[in-house]
Structures are given as structure tokens and as C-alpha cells.
């Protein structure tokens, strides 16, 4: 089920399906499609894909178990399960897997597709991936890095073989992520969250997100050059947050990540 994109060496395509902190069209929540077979998170943005496109997804890497990052995963498993001949493999922290099992695919909120239609050949397989681990899928290497959120969460670095794209996931201030990025040979793109305006800094601290002044402190830890894109903007506050970012960080010129943007590396 792999396309030419997936097979070609040193060439990778990342399509933004959703990158907002909430919904309200055109906003949709976090989901990135790598080539045609790998997803990073499964938020409402996933609804933009056709049934045929959904059926080609073999691997899903989750940052954490918050609803805006997982909500379309159980729906996707149900929609495409019968069309596929092998399970979708979901990579996540042990805590994220436990939450999915106990609170989502528990037979009450949604069927447990890790044992349906049979435990031997289910629609979904959950595979634990601890922070710091790498999974090599074809030519793409995906590494998780622990970040600092209200629940256990990771960001990811996706390496095409010729360059890397890093995604912070949901996070507040941290060091490990920036240390890892500074050690990369070629960081081309950075997606980093900024959920709130500076006025809501207390809310950003309590909910363990970032606001523009906090982002400025974080980006000061980044020693490498990369194109920077802002994700997880609160719907309705996008322009205000981006204007504050431009004021704090004039030298880096971060741009807002937008739905349907495509990055090649
Ligand atoms: Zn979150
Ligand atoms: Zn979120």
C-alpha cells in the first residue's frame, strides 16, 4: 500500500491536515500526514482525507492522549478496518496507550479495535514507544522526545534521510527538546506550539502550553537555523498571537502553520 513517495530515497512529503488548538472551520486539530502512510497525531484534521487515503495509513505516532490529538483514530479504525489486510500500528507512550484502552476504546465510548474483529488480526495494534526511541519506516526515521505538558507527552523529529522536521506537540517550557534539536545535523523545519496570547500567560502555565513571551524564551535555546512554524493557535486568537510573536522574535520570523500546507524534504 506504499506510494512512490514512500519508496523514493531522500524525499519525504509532510502535509498539514490540521494544526489548530481547536475547531471552527477552517480550523481543525492536529494531524500531519507523512508521504501517504504515516500520521503524526489523529485530530479532527484527519477528516479531510478520503476513505481511500485513510485506508493507506499504516502507522500512527501519537504525541499524547488529549482528545484534540486522538479523536479521529478510533473513527478511522472503524471506517477502514475492513478494507485493510493488516492492522494500523499506533506508536505511543505507555501512559497514552493506557488512556486509549481504559477511557476511549473500552467498549463504552468506542469498541476495542485492538481485539476486533479478532485478537490475532485486529484493526489496530498499540505499540509502546518510550521517549527517546526511534522507529525506522522505509527511508523515514521517527524519533520521540519527551516534552513538558499536563500529561505524559512527546514531540517528534522526522528525518527523511536528507533533512529533518521537528514537531513540539503540546508543551510548555522545557530543555530536552531543544538540546536534541541543537544536536541535529540538518533541521529544516520546526513546528512549535503557541496556544495562548501573552494576556493569558497564567492559563498557559496552568495548562502547560506556551504564549508568545514564553516561546521567545524557548526559541532562545535553539542554536540552529530552521524555518519556524507555529501550531496549536487558539481559534479566534491566531492573528493576535502571531502579532505578539513577531514583536518578541523579530529575528526569527516564525509563520503560522496552516491547514493543507505541504513541506518537502
Ligand atoms: Zn494537550
Ligand atoms: Zn492539543
Short mmCIF file of C-alpha atoms and ligand atoms in Angstrom, two decimals:
data_model
loop_
_atom_site.label_atom_id
_atom_site.label_comp_id
_atom_site.label_asym_id
_atom_site.label_seq_id
_atom_site.Cartn_x
_atom_site.Cartn_y
_atom_site.Cartn_z
CA UNK A 1 0.00 0.00 0.00
CA UNK A 2 3.05 2.28 -0.27
CA UNK A 3 3.19 5.02 -2.87
CA UNK A 4 6.19 6.17 -4.86
CA UNK A 5 6.65 8.90 -2.29
CA UNK A 6 7.12 6.38 0.45
CA UNK A 7 9.72 4.44 -1.51
CA UNK A 8 11.81 7.15 -3.10
CA UNK A 9 15.05 7.74 -1.24
CA UNK A 10 15.71 11.04 0.48
CA UNK A 11 12.39 12.54 -0.38
CA UNK A 12 9.58 12.99 2.05
CA UNK A 13 6.36 14.96 1.96
CA UNK A 14 4.61 16.28 5.07
CA UNK A 15 1.04 17.51 4.62
CA UNK A 16 -0.68 19.53 7.34
CA UNK A 17 -4.20 18.13 7.77
CA UNK A 18 -4.89 20.09 10.96
CA UNK A 19 -2.74 22.26 13.25
CA UNK A 20 -5.12 24.34 15.38
CA UNK A 21 -5.73 24.41 19.10
CA UNK A 22 -9.43 23.89 18.40
CA UNK A 23 -12.18 23.63 15.81
CA UNK A 24 -14.36 26.11 13.89
CA UNK A 25 -13.72 25.98 10.13
CA UNK A 26 -11.17 26.31 8.68
CA UNK A 27 -9.52 25.33 11.98
CA UNK A 28 -9.01 21.62 12.61
CA UNK A 29 -6.95 19.91 15.30
CA UNK A 30 -3.52 18.35 14.98
CA UNK A 31 -2.77 15.79 12.32
CA UNK A 32 0.15 15.61 9.88
CA UNK A 33 0.39 13.12 7.01
CA UNK A 34 3.90 11.93 6.07
CA UNK A 35 4.00 10.65 2.49
CA UNK A 36 0.79 8.63 2.33
CA UNK A 37 1.30 6.04 5.05
CA UNK A 38 2.32 7.72 8.32
CA UNK A 39 0.36 10.04 10.59
CA UNK A 40 1.57 12.21 13.42
CA UNK A 41 -1.50 12.58 15.66
CA UNK A 42 -5.08 11.97 14.62
CA UNK A 43 -7.06 15.11 15.40
CA UNK A 44 -10.08 16.44 13.51
CA UNK A 45 -7.84 17.43 10.57
CA UNK A 46 -7.81 13.76 9.61
CA UNK A 47 -11.41 14.20 8.41
CA UNK A 48 -10.00 15.99 5.32
CA UNK A 49 -8.77 12.67 3.89
CA UNK A 50 -10.84 10.48 1.56
CA UNK A 51 -11.67 6.93 2.56
CA UNK A 52 -9.04 5.64 0.12
CA UNK A 53 -6.40 7.95 1.61
CA UNK A 54 -7.34 6.88 5.16
CA UNK A 55 -7.03 3.21 4.15
CA UNK A 56 -3.38 3.75 3.09
CA UNK A 57 -2.27 4.83 6.58
CA UNK A 58 -0.22 2.04 8.17
CA UNK A 59 1.45 3.89 11.08
CA UNK A 60 0.19 6.48 13.58
CA UNK A 61 2.54 8.25 16.02
CA UNK A 62 0.71 9.94 18.90
CA UNK A 63 2.13 12.84 20.92
CA UNK A 64 -0.25 12.35 23.88
CA UNK A 65 -3.78 11.28 24.74
CA UNK A 66 -5.59 14.63 24.79
CA UNK A 67 -8.78 14.47 22.74
CA UNK A 68 -7.75 17.03 20.13
CA UNK A 69 -4.85 14.72 19.12
CA UNK A 70 -6.58 11.32 19.13
CA UNK A 71 -10.27 11.83 18.36
CA UNK A 72 -10.20 10.63 14.75
CA UNK A 73 -8.13 7.50 15.43
CA UNK A 74 -10.98 5.27 16.70
CA UNK A 75 -13.23 6.56 13.88
CA UNK A 76 -10.56 5.85 11.25
CA UNK A 77 -10.04 2.30 12.55
CA UNK A 78 -13.76 1.65 12.23
CA UNK A 79 -14.02 3.22 8.75
CA UNK A 80 -11.08 1.46 7.07
CA UNK A 81 -10.56 -1.70 9.16
CA UNK A 82 -12.48 -3.97 6.80
CA UNK A 83 -10.68 -2.52 3.74
CA UNK A 84 -7.21 -3.40 5.04
CA UNK A 85 -5.34 -6.69 5.28
CA UNK A 86 -3.15 -5.70 8.23
CA UNK A 87 -3.57 -3.68 11.43
CA UNK A 88 -2.78 0.02 11.70
CA UNK A 89 0.18 0.27 14.09
CA UNK A 90 -0.13 3.02 16.72
CA UNK A 91 3.08 4.14 18.48
CA UNK A 92 2.66 5.92 21.79
CA UNK A 93 3.91 6.28 25.35
CA UNK A 94 2.72 3.55 27.75
CA UNK A 95 0.55 6.14 29.53
CA UNK A 96 -1.06 7.22 26.25
CA UNK A 97 -1.83 3.59 25.36
CA UNK A 98 -3.34 3.00 28.79
CA UNK A 99 -5.63 6.03 28.44
CA UNK A 100 -6.78 4.90 24.98
CA UNK A 101 -7.53 1.42 26.33
CA UNK A 102 -9.19 2.49 29.59
CA UNK A 103 -11.10 5.59 28.52
CA UNK A 104 -11.69 5.50 24.75
CA UNK A 105 -11.67 2.02 23.20
CA UNK A 106 -13.18 0.49 26.31
CA UNK A 107 -16.39 -0.89 24.80
CA UNK A 108 -18.37 2.01 26.25
CA UNK A 109 -17.06 5.11 24.42
CA UNK A 110 -15.96 3.01 21.41
CA UNK A 111 -15.32 -0.66 20.58
CA UNK A 112 -11.90 -2.08 21.41
CA UNK A 113 -10.41 -2.35 17.91
CA UNK A 114 -7.22 -3.87 19.33
CA UNK A 115 -9.15 -7.17 19.59
CA UNK A 116 -11.78 -6.64 16.84
CA UNK A 117 -12.53 -8.44 14.57
CA UNK A 118 -10.13 -10.99 16.14
CA UNK A 119 -7.34 -10.64 18.71
CA UNK A 120 -4.97 -12.29 16.17
CA UNK A 121 -5.72 -9.82 13.36
CA UNK A 122 -7.25 -6.67 14.83
CA UNK A 123 -7.85 -3.32 13.12
CA UNK A 124 -5.35 -1.58 15.47
CA UNK A 125 -2.17 -2.61 17.24
CA UNK A 126 -0.81 -0.41 20.05
CA UNK A 127 2.97 -0.46 20.25
CA UNK A 128 4.72 1.19 23.17
CA UNK A 129 7.36 3.71 22.17
CA UNK A 130 9.26 5.34 25.02
CA UNK A 131 10.62 8.87 24.75
CA UNK A 132 13.98 8.84 23.02
CA UNK A 133 13.23 5.83 20.82
CA UNK A 134 13.38 5.81 17.03
CA UNK A 135 11.28 3.83 14.55
CA UNK A 136 12.61 3.43 11.04
CA UNK A 137 9.83 3.13 8.49
CA UNK A 138 11.23 2.74 4.99
CA UNK A 139 13.51 5.73 4.48
CA UNK A 140 11.88 7.73 7.26
CA UNK A 141 13.24 7.74 10.83
CA UNK A 142 10.89 9.00 13.53
CA UNK A 143 12.26 9.80 16.98
CA UNK A 144 10.21 10.83 20.01
CA UNK A 145 11.43 13.38 22.54
CA UNK A 146 9.85 13.97 25.97
CA UNK A 147 8.23 17.40 26.34
CA UNK A 148 6.55 19.16 29.28
CA UNK A 149 2.72 19.01 29.27
CA UNK A 150 -0.01 18.30 31.87
CA UNK A 151 0.12 14.60 30.98
CA UNK A 152 2.99 12.50 29.61
CA UNK A 153 3.67 13.80 26.10
CA UNK A 154 6.31 13.73 23.39
CA UNK A 155 7.34 15.71 20.35
CA UNK A 156 8.82 14.08 17.25
CA UNK A 157 11.73 14.52 14.89
CA UNK A 158 11.08 13.10 11.43
CA UNK A 159 14.23 12.51 9.38
CA UNK A 160 13.86 11.94 5.63
CA UNK A 161 17.47 10.94 5.18
CA UNK A 162 18.40 14.36 3.83
CA UNK A 163 16.88 16.63 6.45
CA UNK A 164 14.65 16.77 9.50
CA UNK A 165 11.37 18.27 10.57
CA UNK A 166 10.71 18.63 14.31
CA UNK A 167 7.33 19.00 15.99
CA UNK A 168 6.97 20.02 19.65
CA UNK A 169 3.48 18.61 20.17
CA UNK A 170 1.76 20.27 23.15
CA UNK A 171 4.28 21.62 25.61
CA UNK A 172 5.30 24.39 27.94
CA UNK A 173 8.89 25.45 28.73
CA UNK A 174 11.46 22.64 28.54
CA UNK A 175 15.10 21.93 27.76
CA UNK A 176 15.46 18.35 26.48
CA UNK A 177 13.65 19.03 23.21
CA UNK A 178 15.90 21.99 22.35
CA UNK A 179 19.05 20.06 23.33
CA UNK A 180 18.04 17.30 20.90
CA UNK A 181 17.32 19.77 18.11
CA UNK A 182 20.66 21.52 18.61
CA UNK A 183 22.38 18.18 18.07
CA UNK A 184 20.69 17.54 14.70
CA UNK A 185 22.75 17.80 11.54
CA UNK A 186 20.12 19.38 9.36
CA UNK A 187 16.97 20.75 10.92
CA UNK A 188 14.95 22.22 8.06
CA UNK A 189 11.57 22.86 9.67
CA UNK A 190 10.34 23.33 13.22
CA UNK A 191 6.67 23.22 14.16
CA UNK A 192 6.24 24.58 17.67
CA UNK A 193 3.08 25.25 19.58
CA UNK A 194 1.86 28.59 20.91
CA UNK A 195 -1.67 28.22 22.22
CA UNK A 196 -2.40 31.45 24.08
CA UNK A 197 -1.87 35.22 23.90
CA UNK A 198 0.50 36.86 26.41
CA UNK A 199 -2.52 38.15 28.31
CA UNK A 200 -3.35 34.52 29.11
CA UNK A 201 0.11 33.61 30.41
CA UNK A 202 -1.31 32.20 33.65
CA UNK A 203 -3.59 29.92 31.67
CA UNK A 204 -0.61 28.87 29.53
CA UNK A 205 1.31 27.94 32.69
CA UNK A 206 -1.58 26.02 34.30
CA UNK A 207 -2.45 24.10 31.13
CA UNK A 208 1.24 23.66 30.26
CA UNK A 209 1.18 25.34 26.89
CA UNK A 210 3.12 28.34 25.55
CA UNK A 211 2.30 32.01 24.94
CA UNK A 212 4.46 34.34 22.79
CA UNK A 213 6.74 35.60 25.61
CA UNK A 214 7.34 32.01 26.74
CA UNK A 215 8.01 30.97 23.12
CA UNK A 216 10.64 33.71 22.83
CA UNK A 217 12.46 32.20 25.83
CA UNK A 218 12.23 28.74 24.29
CA UNK A 219 13.50 29.76 20.84
CA UNK A 220 16.48 31.48 22.52
CA UNK A 221 17.59 27.91 23.40
CA UNK A 222 17.63 26.89 19.72
CA UNK A 223 21.10 27.33 18.23
CA UNK A 224 20.38 26.09 14.71
CA UNK A 225 18.70 27.79 11.79
CA UNK A 226 15.37 26.38 10.71
CA UNK A 227 12.13 27.61 9.21
CA UNK A 228 9.78 28.03 12.15
CA UNK A 229 6.03 27.48 12.00
CA UNK A 230 3.58 27.98 14.86
CA UNK A 231 0.97 25.30 15.62
CA UNK A 232 -1.92 24.91 18.08
CA UNK A 233 -3.03 28.57 17.91
CA UNK A 234 -6.29 29.10 19.78
CA UNK A 235 -9.09 29.62 17.21
CA UNK A 236 -10.06 33.29 17.03
CA UNK A 237 -6.76 34.47 18.53
CA UNK A 238 -4.48 33.47 15.63
CA UNK A 239 -3.67 36.99 14.43
CA UNK A 240 -3.17 38.40 17.91
CA UNK A 241 -0.81 35.58 18.90
CA UNK A 242 1.18 35.87 15.65
CA UNK A 243 1.48 39.67 16.08
CA UNK A 244 2.82 39.17 19.62
CA UNK A 245 5.29 36.56 18.36
CA UNK A 246 6.52 38.94 15.64
CA UNK A 247 7.12 41.59 18.32
CA UNK A 248 9.03 39.22 20.66
CA UNK A 249 11.06 37.40 17.99
CA UNK A 250 11.68 39.74 15.04
CA UNK A 251 14.91 37.97 14.07
CA UNK A 252 13.35 34.53 13.55
CA UNK A 253 10.16 35.49 11.61
CA UNK A 254 8.05 32.48 12.62
CA UNK A 255 4.98 31.93 10.45
CA UNK A 256 1.62 30.44 11.30
CA UNK A 257 1.29 26.82 10.24
CA UNK A 258 -1.82 26.41 8.09
CA UNK A 259 -4.01 23.55 7.02
CA UNK A 260 -3.09 21.99 3.63
CA UNK A 261 0.48 23.31 3.73
CA UNK A 262 2.91 20.78 2.26
CA UNK A 263 6.60 20.51 3.20
CA UNK A 264 9.10 18.53 1.17
CA UNK A 265 12.47 17.38 2.41
ZN1 LIG B 1 -2.58 18.57 25.16
ZN1 LIG B 2 -3.64 19.88 21.96
#
